[in-house]
Structure formats: C-alpha cells, structure tokens
Amino acid sequence: MSEPETPGEALTPRRWLNELAAPERRLLGLATLAGVVAGALTLGQMGALAWLVSELVVATRAPGELWPGFLALGVILPLRALAQWAQEAAGLEASLRIRRRARAALLDHLARLGPVRLASRHSASLANQLVEQVEALDGYFARFLPQLRLAVVLPLLVLVVVVWLDWLAALFLLLSAPLIPLFMALVGMGAERLNRQQFAAVARLSGHFIDRVRGITTLQLFGRTREATAEVHAAADDYRRLSMRTLRLAFLSSAVLEFFASVAIAVVAIYVGFGLLGYIDYGPSPGLTLFSGLLVLLLAPEFFQPLRTLSQHYHDRAAALGAADGLVALLDEAPAPGRDGDRGPVPTASGELATLHAVTVEYPGRGRVLGPLDLAVRPGEVLAITGPSGAGKSTLLQLLAGFVGPGQGERRLAAGLAFAWMDQRPLLIQGSLADNLRLAAPEADEPAMRAALGRAGLGELVAGLPQGLATPLGERGVGLSGGQAQRLALARVFLSPAPLVLLDEPTASLDADTEARVVAALGELAGAGRSLVIATHHPALMALADRRLELVGGRAVARAAQEARHD
C-alpha cells in the first residue's frame, strides 16, 4: 500500500489517500447513491409543499381535498431520513475500514523499521501518529469524498428542475455557483498548512509532556518541577494558539461562503417576487405562478446546500492532508539495508541456529561499526561476546535478532527459529505482573508463571504480595526496583519456548546479591539446552560461556572458553 506503483514515483499525501480509498469504492459509491436518493426525495418534498400552498391559496381548495399531497409528504419524509442514514452509515463504515487498514500498514512498516531505526523517534510522537493522525482521516473518507460527488450531482439535478420552471432564475443560480468552490480552494490552501503545523505541534507537545512525566523524580530531586510545569504550560499554550488560528480560519471561511449563498438566494427571491407582481416582463417571468415561483424559492437553498455542506467538510480534507503528510513521511522512511527479507528460511547444512557470513553493519554518520564478521551459533551452546564499549557488541545482538540488517554479507536463521530478548533496560508495560509475563507467552497459565518467577528469584516477593500476579505495575515497571525488573524480564525468558536467547548486558547496574541471583538463573537456563548469546563485561557471565567472541573495533577474535576463564 505504501510503495509507489511506478519506479521513481514518489508517494504523496493525496496519492496515498486515493490508494487507501480504492478498496472501498463500493461503500463510498453506496454513500453517494444514498445521498442522490435523499436529494431527489428533497425535490419531491419541495414540489409537494409548493403544490399544497398553491392549491390552498390560489385554487382555494379545502385541506381535506389535498390528501394526495399530504400522503406524498408522509411517504417522502421517512424515505428521505432513511436515505440520509444510509449515506452516513456507508461513509462511516468505509472510513472505519480504511483507518484500520492504514493503521495496520503503519504498524507493519514500524515492524520493518525495527527498534534501532525507531530509536530516533519519540514514542509519544509515534503514538500520536498512530492514533490522532489516523483518526484525522475519518472526516475525509466518511463525509468529504461522498459529498464531493454530491456537490456536483445534486446542484445539477436542482438546476434541471429550475430550468424547466424558469430558465432566468436558473441563470442566476448558475452564475453564483462558482463563487463557493473558488473560496473553498483559497481557504483550503491555508487550512492545509495550518493543519500540518497543528499535527507537528501536538506531536511535540506529546513528547514534551511524556518526557517530563518520566523524569518527574529527577525534577523533584533537583527542585525543577516549577520550571518544568511552566515549560509544559508554554508548549500547551502554543498549541492552543495554533488551534485557535485554525478555528478562526474555519469560521471566517464559513461566514464568507454563507454570505455569497445568501446574496444569491436573495437575488432569486427578488426576481420571483417582482415577477409575480408583474414588474418584470422579460423572458419567462410573465409565466410565473405561485406554484412555480414558490418551488423556485424552495429549491434555491437546496441548490447551494450541497456546496455549503462540502465547504464545511473541506476542513476535513485539509485535516486529512495535514495528517497524511506526516504519515507518508513515516512510510517513506526506508528500513535499514538488508532489513527486509534477510531471514533465510532454510537451516544451514551443519544445523546451526544462526550463521553470519562476511556481514557488515554501517550507520549513517558513523560508518562501519561491525564486520566483516563470520559467526555460527550452535544449539545448546553459551556464547559470550566481550570487548570495550563501542566495539559492536549490541550491534551484533541486534543483527542476530533482525533489528538491523547486514549492509554486506549474509545472515541465515534456522527455519522457524524464534528468539527471546533481554537487555539491561527491559521493556515493562503498564499492567499487572501477569500481563508483563504474557508478553513472552500469551497462553501461559498461573502455575507456569509462578514457576518462572521462582526460577528468576521473584517467587518469595510475589507470594508476599496481596494481589499476587494481579499486582499492577506502572509504565516502565514503576513499582519494582531495577534488579526486580531485570528478574521479571528473566522470568519472561524462562516462559518463552524460544531456543535462542539474546542477552545484552543482563547484569548491568545490579547490586552484587541480585547479580549473583541472575547469573545463577542464567546458568540454570543454559543447562536446559537453550542457546545463549550474552554481550557482557562481567567475569561471572563469561564463566558460563562455552565459547567467547571478543570484538575490537567491530572485528572479532575468537577465543576458547577455558582460555577466557584463565584470564
């Protein structure tokens, strides 16, 4: 969906919106058809009203004799309401499906980018794009697109009827009609720019607020809460001012459009009034009757109503284009070289879990950070990756996990291979202990979770909690110490059935007692036949290894585990 159909053709916001709408042409067409039916029934309603008034006033007929007109109104009104409901329901259903598909495409693209490419983007900004900016597409698909067609069909339908009644009145309507689209275009250009700025501002505000909330403890320790509150208030006030500019433009444009529509209707009313009084005898005016004149007056607002409705939804278009501009920029961000399709589905001939052959990894602005490197991870072995900071240990783990792809060389995994990941800052979500454990094993039951917690050294702690596994945690594990968070992540690894476990400095920033517990638990994990690849500086973890790989400047020097233990 997000890839250009023609090589070299850039994906633009308008083109992306059109691609999103294409699969829902049937529903959008149904919404348009229902709108046309509602418009035709409106013409019938106005005709019935004009006939009733004409018969009552001119023909002086009794109301009881006019039952056909009242019966027509009784049938038309519910049918018109039903058609309007069908138009709204079809448009909303099409919009819902399109937004689901757009959000799925964005999530798939984020998965292709991987955590390394997304590290430069704030999580609050990404959340804003996935929620607020996708939701901003609703009005464009649900209301603007169907109304865009109705704004052409319905005025033409009204114009045909008015021409049949009085061609001079139709000429007045026809001459005034272009003014509304002209002002819509002029206003739309400014509204689109303001909406882009507004979405950018709310993304910055989200990130700014989340950063201050996450760092509230540090701010309190250094006595900077007052300044942080003032900064958030200033950012929110900037967003308020930008929102008010957008609303001011919307109200101003609506007032201008209403003014021109009112002037055009007034001109038609003056013509009909003077024509009925006999002051105008040009063209068809001598043939005006109460029925034809009243029907022309009733239809004049209906001629402008689709255009006025379109002008109201034109701001939905501006909001959608502003949102699509940021979403397309995200979709245009290319994954790292080799990130797509680099996982070989065929296991290596010798049965290794993962192999790297002459692989390199390069980062923009940093050049080559890893390689060329050859590596094979065997089933059941423990591999320690050592080296100074910046030597490429984390990059190697990310390469094995598929978070980055090789710039050169080949990376292969055994068919269907899954892996478990744990680093020094484990991902913990706001939810219960059980919710966090089920991230690794969604089907895990309570006994399995308690057993995993016990192996990770958290069994006694959880047993002493009043709510047990239902104990709630805050975002990023608020409520647990650093060591407890590490052991909770380790319990997730125990729950995971993955044969390959990738560990990035799993004992960093832990006290000696907690570190010993974690090392013992990892030793138990290694004894269960799982393959462990550990990036570490700690001798205790190196002692677990069957093999050690030392990285220096991104290049590898292999050493036997026994040799490492004697260092």
PDB file of C-alpha atoms in Angstrom, residues 71-338:
ATOM      1  CA  LEU A  71     -49.785  11.433   1.681  1.00  0.00           C
ATOM      2  CA  ALA A  72     -46.771  12.193  -0.549  1.00  0.00           C
ATOM      3  CA  LEU A  73     -45.136  14.126   2.284  1.00  0.00           C
ATOM      4  CA  GLY A  74     -45.850  11.264   4.707  1.00  0.00           C
ATOM      5  CA  VAL A  75     -44.069   8.826   2.401  1.00  0.00           C
ATOM      6  CA  ILE A  76     -41.216  11.093   1.319  1.00  0.00           C
ATOM      7  CA  LEU A  77     -40.096  12.277   4.772  1.00  0.00           C
ATOM      8  CA  PRO A  78     -39.278   8.824   6.282  1.00  0.00           C
ATOM      9  CA  LEU A  79     -37.733   7.660   2.991  1.00  0.00           C
ATOM     10  CA  ARG A  80     -35.518  10.742   2.939  1.00  0.00           C
ATOM     11  CA  ALA A  81     -34.449  10.143   6.550  1.00  0.00           C
ATOM     12  CA  LEU A  82     -33.664   6.518   5.689  1.00  0.00           C
ATOM     13  CA  ALA A  83     -31.550   7.582   2.689  1.00  0.00           C
ATOM     14  CA  GLN A  84     -29.635  10.095   4.819  1.00  0.00           C
ATOM     15  CA  TRP A  85     -28.989   7.407   7.434  1.00  0.00           C
ATOM     16  CA  ALA A  86     -27.746   5.023   4.723  1.00  0.00           C
ATOM     17  CA  GLN A  87     -25.401   7.725   3.394  1.00  0.00           C
ATOM     18  CA  GLU A  88     -23.946   8.359   6.840  1.00  0.00           C
ATOM     19  CA  ALA A  89     -23.684   4.666   7.756  1.00  0.00           C
ATOM     20  CA  ALA A  90     -21.954   3.680   4.496  1.00  0.00           C
ATOM     21  CA  GLY A  91     -19.494   6.571   4.769  1.00  0.00           C
ATOM     22  CA  LEU A  92     -18.635   5.761   8.383  1.00  0.00           C
ATOM     23  CA  GLU A  93     -18.170   2.050   7.636  1.00  0.00           C
ATOM     24  CA  ALA A  94     -15.869   2.851   4.702  1.00  0.00           C
ATOM     25  CA  SER A  95     -13.898   5.257   6.889  1.00  0.00           C
ATOM     26  CA  LEU A  96     -13.590   2.672   9.682  1.00  0.00           C
ATOM     27  CA  ARG A  97     -12.234   0.025   7.306  1.00  0.00           C
ATOM     28  CA  ILE A  98      -9.811   2.462   5.712  1.00  0.00           C
ATOM     29  CA  ARG A  99      -8.464   3.657   9.063  1.00  0.00           C
ATOM     30  CA  ARG A 100      -7.981   0.073  10.221  1.00  0.00           C
ATOM     31  CA  ARG A 101      -6.058  -0.693   7.060  1.00  0.00           C
ATOM     32  CA  ALA A 102      -3.982   2.485   7.345  1.00  0.00           C
ATOM     33  CA  ARG A 103      -3.101   1.747  10.961  1.00  0.00           C
ATOM     34  CA  ALA A 104      -2.178  -1.855  10.085  1.00  0.00           C
ATOM     35  CA  ALA A 105       0.070  -0.614   7.259  1.00  0.00           C
ATOM     36  CA  LEU A 106       1.786   1.804   9.641  1.00  0.00           C
ATOM     37  CA  LEU A 107       2.319  -0.879  12.282  1.00  0.00           C
ATOM     38  CA  ASP A 108       3.747  -3.247   9.666  1.00  0.00           C
ATOM     39  CA  HIS A 109       6.087  -0.504   8.490  1.00  0.00           C
ATOM     40  CA  LEU A 110       7.208   0.197  12.062  1.00  0.00           C
ATOM     41  CA  ALA A 111       7.942  -3.512  12.470  1.00  0.00           C
ATOM     42  CA  ARG A 112      10.038  -3.425   9.288  1.00  0.00           C
ATOM     43  CA  LEU A 113      11.947  -0.384  10.522  1.00  0.00           C
ATOM     44  CA  GLY A 114      12.754  -2.142  13.778  1.00  0.00           C
ATOM     45  CA  PRO A 115      13.633  -0.668  17.178  1.00  0.00           C
ATOM     46  CA  VAL A 116      17.047   0.602  16.061  1.00  0.00           C
ATOM     47  CA  ARG A 117      15.700   2.768  13.229  1.00  0.00           C
ATOM     48  CA  LEU A 118      12.887   3.979  15.502  1.00  0.00           C
ATOM     49  CA  ALA A 119      15.235   4.951  18.348  1.00  0.00           C
ATOM     50  CA  SER A 120      15.468   8.497  16.953  1.00  0.00           C
ATOM     51  CA  ARG A 121      11.680   8.927  17.089  1.00  0.00           C
ATOM     52  CA  HIS A 122       9.880   9.731  20.300  1.00  0.00           C
ATOM     53  CA  SER A 123       7.376   7.093  21.382  1.00  0.00           C
ATOM     54  CA  ALA A 124       4.787   9.773  22.167  1.00  0.00           C
ATOM     55  CA  SER A 125       5.147  11.187  18.644  1.00  0.00           C
ATOM     56  CA  LEU A 126       4.690   7.736  17.114  1.00  0.00           C
ATOM     57  CA  ALA A 127       1.662   7.095  19.322  1.00  0.00           C
ATOM     58  CA  ASN A 128       0.201  10.430  18.219  1.00  0.00           C
ATOM     59  CA  GLN A 129       0.646   9.463  14.568  1.00  0.00           C
ATOM     60  CA  LEU A 130      -0.915   6.036  15.036  1.00  0.00           C
ATOM     61  CA  VAL A 131      -3.896   7.390  16.965  1.00  0.00           C
ATOM     62  CA  GLU A 132      -4.617  11.075  16.379  1.00  0.00           C
ATOM     63  CA  GLN A 133      -3.347  11.445  12.819  1.00  0.00           C
ATOM     64  CA  VAL A 134      -5.007   8.255  11.605  1.00  0.00           C
ATOM     65  CA  GLU A 135      -8.264   9.327  13.265  1.00  0.00           C
ATOM     66  CA  ALA A 136      -7.970  12.676  11.458  1.00  0.00           C
ATOM     67  CA  LEU A 137      -8.633  10.781   8.214  1.00  0.00           C
ATOM     68  CA  ASP A 138     -12.175   9.931   9.362  1.00  0.00           C
ATOM     69  CA  GLY A 139     -13.990  13.033   8.108  1.00  0.00           C
ATOM     70  CA  TYR A 140     -12.233  12.929   4.736  1.00  0.00           C
ATOM     71  CA  PHE A 141     -13.439   9.432   3.868  1.00  0.00           C
ATOM     72  CA  ALA A 142     -16.754   9.379   5.759  1.00  0.00           C
ATOM     73  CA  ARG A 143     -18.057  12.794   4.669  1.00  0.00           C
ATOM     74  CA  PHE A 144     -15.848  14.725   2.256  1.00  0.00           C
ATOM     75  CA  LEU A 145     -15.411  12.147  -0.520  1.00  0.00           C
ATOM     76  CA  PRO A 146     -19.153  11.283  -0.816  1.00  0.00           C
ATOM     77  CA  GLN A 147     -20.064  14.969  -0.541  1.00  0.00           C
ATOM     78  CA  LEU A 148     -17.558  15.855  -3.277  1.00  0.00           C
ATOM     79  CA  ARG A 149     -19.625  13.846  -5.769  1.00  0.00           C
ATOM     80  CA  LEU A 150     -22.936  15.039  -4.341  1.00  0.00           C
ATOM     81  CA  ALA A 151     -21.789  18.651  -4.739  1.00  0.00           C
ATOM     82  CA  VAL A 152     -21.719  18.030  -8.498  1.00  0.00           C
ATOM     83  CA  VAL A 153     -24.769  15.795  -8.961  1.00  0.00           C
ATOM     84  CA  LEU A 154     -27.357  17.442  -6.691  1.00  0.00           C
ATOM     85  CA  PRO A 155     -26.926  21.072  -7.889  1.00  0.00           C
ATOM     86  CA  LEU A 156     -27.205  19.826 -11.479  1.00  0.00           C
ATOM     87  CA  LEU A 157     -30.387  17.958 -10.547  1.00  0.00           C
ATOM     88  CA  VAL A 158     -31.854  21.096  -8.944  1.00  0.00           C
ATOM     89  CA  LEU A 159     -30.714  23.207 -11.893  1.00  0.00           C
ATOM     90  CA  VAL A 160     -32.548  20.942 -14.363  1.00  0.00           C
ATOM     91  CA  VAL A 161     -35.802  21.337 -12.421  1.00  0.00           C
ATOM     92  CA  VAL A 162     -35.364  25.123 -12.098  1.00  0.00           C
ATOM     93  CA  VAL A 163     -34.608  25.424 -15.847  1.00  0.00           C
ATOM     94  CA  TRP A 164     -37.865  23.611 -16.519  1.00  0.00           C
ATOM     95  CA  LEU A 165     -39.697  26.040 -14.227  1.00  0.00           C
ATOM     96  CA  ASP A 166     -37.909  29.311 -15.129  1.00  0.00           C
ATOM     97  CA  TRP A 167     -34.648  29.477 -17.088  1.00  0.00           C
ATOM     98  CA  LEU A 168     -33.862  33.036 -15.941  1.00  0.00           C
ATOM     99  CA  ALA A 169     -33.887  32.002 -12.256  1.00  0.00           C
ATOM    100  CA  ALA A 170     -31.669  29.054 -13.201  1.00  0.00           C
ATOM    101  CA  LEU A 171     -29.235  31.506 -14.840  1.00  0.00           C
ATOM    102  CA  PHE A 172     -28.939  33.490 -11.589  1.00  0.00           C
ATOM    103  CA  LEU A 173     -28.120  30.295  -9.709  1.00  0.00           C
ATOM    104  CA  LEU A 174     -25.630  29.172 -12.325  1.00  0.00           C
ATOM    105  CA  LEU A 175     -23.728  32.476 -12.266  1.00  0.00           C
ATOM    106  CA  SER A 176     -23.362  32.481  -8.483  1.00  0.00           C
ATOM    107  CA  ALA A 177     -22.371  28.802  -8.114  1.00  0.00           C
ATOM    108  CA  PRO A 178     -18.612  29.132  -8.960  1.00  0.00           C
ATOM    109  CA  LEU A 179     -18.012  31.605  -6.118  1.00  0.00           C
ATOM    110  CA  ILE A 180     -18.275  28.921  -3.429  1.00  0.00           C
ATOM    111  CA  PRO A 181     -15.711  26.453  -4.898  1.00  0.00           C
ATOM    112  CA  LEU A 182     -13.375  29.390  -5.558  1.00  0.00           C
ATOM    113  CA  PHE A 183     -13.389  30.480  -1.929  1.00  0.00           C
ATOM    114  CA  MET A 184     -13.142  26.848  -0.782  1.00  0.00           C
ATOM    115  CA  ALA A 185      -9.916  26.445  -2.759  1.00  0.00           C
ATOM    116  CA  LEU A 186      -8.464  29.695  -1.426  1.00  0.00           C
ATOM    117  CA  VAL A 187      -9.331  28.832   2.160  1.00  0.00           C
ATOM    118  CA  GLY A 188      -8.251  25.199   1.775  1.00  0.00           C
ATOM    119  CA  MET A 189      -4.664  26.091   0.928  1.00  0.00           C
ATOM    120  CA  GLY A 190      -4.257  27.998   4.184  1.00  0.00           C
ATOM    121  CA  ALA A 191      -6.160  25.413   6.233  1.00  0.00           C
ATOM    122  CA  GLU A 192      -3.972  22.554   4.972  1.00  0.00           C
ATOM    123  CA  ARG A 193      -0.809  24.406   6.002  1.00  0.00           C
ATOM    124  CA  LEU A 194      -2.219  25.201   9.452  1.00  0.00           C
ATOM    125  CA  ASN A 195      -3.290  21.589   9.986  1.00  0.00           C
ATOM    126  CA  ARG A 196       0.209  20.348   9.171  1.00  0.00           C
ATOM    127  CA  GLN A 197       1.621  22.771  11.732  1.00  0.00           C
ATOM    128  CA  GLN A 198      -1.026  21.716  14.257  1.00  0.00           C
ATOM    129  CA  PHE A 199      -0.210  17.997  13.947  1.00  0.00           C
ATOM    130  CA  ALA A 200       3.511  18.740  14.285  1.00  0.00           C
ATOM    131  CA  ALA A 201       2.800  20.859  17.369  1.00  0.00           C
ATOM    132  CA  VAL A 202       0.691  18.214  19.107  1.00  0.00           C
ATOM    133  CA  ALA A 203       3.379  15.578  18.388  1.00  0.00           C
ATOM    134  CA  ARG A 204       5.995  17.824  20.017  1.00  0.00           C
ATOM    135  CA  LEU A 205       3.676  18.547  22.929  1.00  0.00           C
ATOM    136  CA  SER A 206       3.060  14.807  23.481  1.00  0.00           C
ATOM    137  CA  GLY A 207       6.777  14.075  23.569  1.00  0.00           C
ATOM    138  CA  HIS A 208       7.488  17.075  25.793  1.00  0.00           C
ATOM    139  CA  PHE A 209       4.820  16.060  28.318  1.00  0.00           C
ATOM    140  CA  ILE A 210       5.830  12.368  28.391  1.00  0.00           C
ATOM    141  CA  ASP A 211       9.492  13.313  28.940  1.00  0.00           C
ATOM    142  CA  ARG A 212       8.569  15.477  31.914  1.00  0.00           C
ATOM    143  CA  VAL A 213       6.328  12.780  33.414  1.00  0.00           C
ATOM    144  CA  ARG A 214       9.025  10.129  33.041  1.00  0.00           C
ATOM    145  CA  GLY A 215      11.617  12.391  34.635  1.00  0.00           C
ATOM    146  CA  ILE A 216       9.392  13.699  37.434  1.00  0.00           C
ATOM    147  CA  THR A 217      11.543  12.044  40.154  1.00  0.00           C
ATOM    148  CA  THR A 218      14.734  13.643  38.840  1.00  0.00           C
ATOM    149  CA  LEU A 219      12.996  17.020  38.518  1.00  0.00           C
ATOM    150  CA  GLN A 220      11.807  16.794  42.133  1.00  0.00           C
ATOM    151  CA  LEU A 221      15.274  15.854  43.366  1.00  0.00           C
ATOM    152  CA  PHE A 222      16.805  18.911  41.698  1.00  0.00           C
ATOM    153  CA  GLY A 223      13.907  21.244  42.536  1.00  0.00           C
ATOM    154  CA  ARG A 224      12.990  21.905  38.900  1.00  0.00           C
ATOM    155  CA  THR A 225       9.307  20.972  38.968  1.00  0.00           C
ATOM    156  CA  ARG A 226       8.130  24.603  38.781  1.00  0.00           C
ATOM    157  CA  GLU A 227      10.239  25.286  35.677  1.00  0.00           C
ATOM    158  CA  ALA A 228       9.120  22.007  34.069  1.00  0.00           C
ATOM    159  CA  THR A 229       5.472  22.889  34.716  1.00  0.00           C
ATOM    160  CA  ALA A 230       5.994  26.308  33.152  1.00  0.00           C
ATOM    161  CA  GLU A 231       7.592  24.705  30.072  1.00  0.00           C
ATOM    162  CA  VAL A 232       4.660  22.322  29.608  1.00  0.00           C
ATOM    163  CA  HIS A 233       2.235  25.228  30.075  1.00  0.00           C
ATOM    164  CA  ALA A 234       4.082  27.279  27.438  1.00  0.00           C
ATOM    165  CA  ALA A 235       4.069  24.379  24.963  1.00  0.00           C
ATOM    166  CA  ALA A 236       0.357  23.794  25.570  1.00  0.00           C
ATOM    167  CA  ASP A 237      -0.357  27.493  25.101  1.00  0.00           C
ATOM    168  CA  ASP A 238       1.454  27.478  21.752  1.00  0.00           C
ATOM    169  CA  TYR A 239      -0.719  24.570  20.665  1.00  0.00           C
ATOM    170  CA  ARG A 240      -3.830  26.449  21.851  1.00  0.00           C
ATOM    171  CA  ARG A 241      -2.895  29.491  19.776  1.00  0.00           C
ATOM    172  CA  LEU A 242      -2.322  27.352  16.691  1.00  0.00           C
ATOM    173  CA  SER A 243      -5.666  25.587  17.200  1.00  0.00           C
ATOM    174  CA  MET A 244      -7.439  28.924  17.524  1.00  0.00           C
ATOM    175  CA  ARG A 245      -5.853  30.118  14.263  1.00  0.00           C
ATOM    176  CA  THR A 246      -7.245  27.028  12.533  1.00  0.00           C
ATOM    177  CA  LEU A 247     -10.715  27.584  14.027  1.00  0.00           C
ATOM    178  CA  ARG A 248     -10.620  31.271  13.168  1.00  0.00           C
ATOM    179  CA  LEU A 249      -9.900  30.436   9.547  1.00  0.00           C
ATOM    180  CA  ALA A 250     -12.724  27.874   9.508  1.00  0.00           C
ATOM    181  CA  PHE A 251     -15.287  30.327  10.926  1.00  0.00           C
ATOM    182  CA  LEU A 252     -14.161  33.106   8.610  1.00  0.00           C
ATOM    183  CA  SER A 253     -14.412  30.936   5.518  1.00  0.00           C
ATOM    184  CA  SER A 254     -17.867  29.675   6.561  1.00  0.00           C
ATOM    185  CA  ALA A 255     -19.083  33.251   7.049  1.00  0.00           C
ATOM    186  CA  VAL A 256     -17.869  34.284   3.585  1.00  0.00           C
ATOM    187  CA  LEU A 257     -19.484  31.280   1.917  1.00  0.00           C
ATOM    188  CA  GLU A 258     -22.781  31.835   3.730  1.00  0.00           C
ATOM    189  CA  PHE A 259     -22.732  35.474   2.666  1.00  0.00           C
ATOM    190  CA  PHE A 260     -22.448  34.696  -1.050  1.00  0.00           C
ATOM    191  CA  ALA A 261     -25.051  31.926  -0.856  1.00  0.00           C
ATOM    192  CA  SER A 262     -27.460  34.265   0.955  1.00  0.00           C
ATOM    193  CA  VAL A 263     -26.923  37.022  -1.620  1.00  0.00           C
ATOM    194  CA  ALA A 264     -27.629  34.611  -4.494  1.00  0.00           C
ATOM    195  CA  ILE A 265     -30.817  33.326  -2.819  1.00  0.00           C
ATOM    196  CA  ALA A 266     -31.914  36.913  -2.153  1.00  0.00           C
ATOM    197  CA  VAL A 267     -31.453  37.799  -5.851  1.00  0.00           C
ATOM    198  CA  VAL A 268     -33.642  34.851  -6.865  1.00  0.00           C
ATOM    199  CA  ALA A 269     -36.255  35.834  -4.262  1.00  0.00           C
ATOM    200  CA  ILE A 270     -36.348  39.433  -5.571  1.00  0.00           C
ATOM    201  CA  TYR A 271     -36.721  38.184  -9.140  1.00  0.00           C
ATOM    202  CA  VAL A 272     -39.563  35.813  -8.213  1.00  0.00           C
ATOM    203  CA  GLY A 273     -41.324  38.457  -6.108  1.00  0.00           C
ATOM    204  CA  PHE A 274     -41.187  41.170  -8.774  1.00  0.00           C
ATOM    205  CA  GLY A 275     -42.109  38.630 -11.451  1.00  0.00           C
ATOM    206  CA  LEU A 276     -45.227  37.542  -9.570  1.00  0.00           C
ATOM    207  CA  LEU A 277     -46.181  41.198  -9.023  1.00  0.00           C
ATOM    208  CA  GLY A 278     -45.871  41.886 -12.776  1.00  0.00           C
ATOM    209  CA  TYR A 279     -42.954  44.324 -12.521  1.00  0.00           C
ATOM    210  CA  ILE A 280     -40.744  42.116 -14.722  1.00  0.00           C
ATOM    211  CA  ASP A 281     -41.965  41.016 -18.120  1.00  0.00           C
ATOM    212  CA  TYR A 282     -38.685  39.760 -19.580  1.00  0.00           C
ATOM    213  CA  GLY A 283     -38.244  36.151 -20.713  1.00  0.00           C
ATOM    214  CA  PRO A 284     -40.222  33.554 -18.742  1.00  0.00           C
ATOM    215  CA  SER A 285     -41.198  35.886 -15.890  1.00  0.00           C
ATOM    216  CA  PRO A 286     -44.763  36.588 -17.190  1.00  0.00           C
ATOM    217  CA  GLY A 287     -45.443  32.850 -16.919  1.00  0.00           C
ATOM    218  CA  LEU A 288     -44.533  32.646 -13.235  1.00  0.00           C
ATOM    219  CA  THR A 289     -47.240  31.215 -10.978  1.00  0.00           C
ATOM    220  CA  LEU A 290     -47.406  30.789  -7.235  1.00  0.00           C
ATOM    221  CA  PHE A 291     -46.518  27.115  -7.675  1.00  0.00           C
ATOM    222  CA  SER A 292     -43.514  27.684  -9.972  1.00  0.00           C
ATOM    223  CA  GLY A 293     -42.284  30.764  -8.111  1.00  0.00           C
ATOM    224  CA  LEU A 294     -42.593  29.145  -4.680  1.00  0.00           C
ATOM    225  CA  LEU A 295     -40.906  25.971  -5.898  1.00  0.00           C
ATOM    226  CA  VAL A 296     -38.009  28.001  -7.336  1.00  0.00           C
ATOM    227  CA  LEU A 297     -37.635  29.773  -3.978  1.00  0.00           C
ATOM    228  CA  LEU A 298     -37.704  26.495  -2.081  1.00  0.00           C
ATOM    229  CA  LEU A 299     -35.141  24.931  -4.419  1.00  0.00           C
ATOM    230  CA  ALA A 300     -32.701  27.866  -4.356  1.00  0.00           C
ATOM    231  CA  PRO A 301     -31.310  26.979  -0.877  1.00  0.00           C
ATOM    232  CA  GLU A 302     -31.214  23.309  -1.900  1.00  0.00           C
ATOM    233  CA  PHE A 303     -29.073  24.272  -4.914  1.00  0.00           C
ATOM    234  CA  PHE A 304     -26.425  25.735  -2.591  1.00  0.00           C
ATOM    235  CA  GLN A 305     -26.833  23.242   0.272  1.00  0.00           C
ATOM    236  CA  PRO A 306     -24.527  20.516  -1.187  1.00  0.00           C
ATOM    237  CA  LEU A 307     -21.871  23.153  -1.866  1.00  0.00           C
ATOM    238  CA  ARG A 308     -22.232  24.611   1.620  1.00  0.00           C
ATOM    239  CA  THR A 309     -22.007  21.131   3.147  1.00  0.00           C
ATOM    240  CA  LEU A 310     -18.910  20.470   1.049  1.00  0.00           C
ATOM    241  CA  SER A 311     -17.363  23.698   2.330  1.00  0.00           C
ATOM    242  CA  GLN A 312     -17.940  22.507   5.903  1.00  0.00           C
ATOM    243  CA  HIS A 313     -16.263  19.175   5.153  1.00  0.00           C
ATOM    244  CA  TYR A 314     -13.488  20.875   3.213  1.00  0.00           C
ATOM    245  CA  HIS A 315     -11.719  21.322   6.509  1.00  0.00           C
ATOM    246  CA  ASP A 316     -11.880  17.538   6.932  1.00  0.00           C
ATOM    247  CA  ARG A 317      -9.913  17.368   3.695  1.00  0.00           C
ATOM    248  CA  ALA A 318      -7.369  19.888   4.988  1.00  0.00           C
ATOM    249  CA  ALA A 319      -7.015  17.934   8.250  1.00  0.00           C
ATOM    250  CA  ALA A 320      -6.585  14.646   6.360  1.00  0.00           C
ATOM    251  CA  LEU A 321      -3.931  16.094   4.050  1.00  0.00           C
ATOM    252  CA  GLY A 322      -2.102  17.589   7.026  1.00  0.00           C
ATOM    253  CA  ALA A 323      -2.166  14.221   8.815  1.00  0.00           C
ATOM    254  CA  ALA A 324      -1.247  12.278   5.669  1.00  0.00           C
ATOM    255  CA  ASP A 325       1.795  14.499   5.165  1.00  0.00           C
ATOM    256  CA  GLY A 326       3.334  13.243   8.420  1.00  0.00           C
ATOM    257  CA  LEU A 327       2.199   9.644   7.889  1.00  0.00           C
ATOM    258  CA  VAL A 328       3.632   9.495   4.371  1.00  0.00           C
ATOM    259  CA  ALA A 329       6.938  10.849   5.686  1.00  0.00           C
ATOM    260  CA  LEU A 330       7.000   7.924   8.127  1.00  0.00           C
ATOM    261  CA  LEU A 331       6.080   5.411   5.408  1.00  0.00           C
ATOM    262  CA  ASP A 332       8.790   6.816   3.139  1.00  0.00           C
ATOM    263  CA  GLU A 333      11.479   6.095   5.727  1.00  0.00           C
ATOM    264  CA  ALA A 334      13.333   3.104   4.323  1.00  0.00           C
ATOM    265  CA  PRO A 335      14.283   0.150   6.544  1.00  0.00           C
ATOM    266  CA  ALA A 336      17.959  -0.476   7.212  1.00  0.00           C
ATOM    267  CA  PRO A 337      19.791  -2.195   4.347  1.00  0.00           C
ATOM    268  CA  GLY A 338      19.017  -5.899   4.400  1.00  0.00           C
TER     269      GLY A 338
END
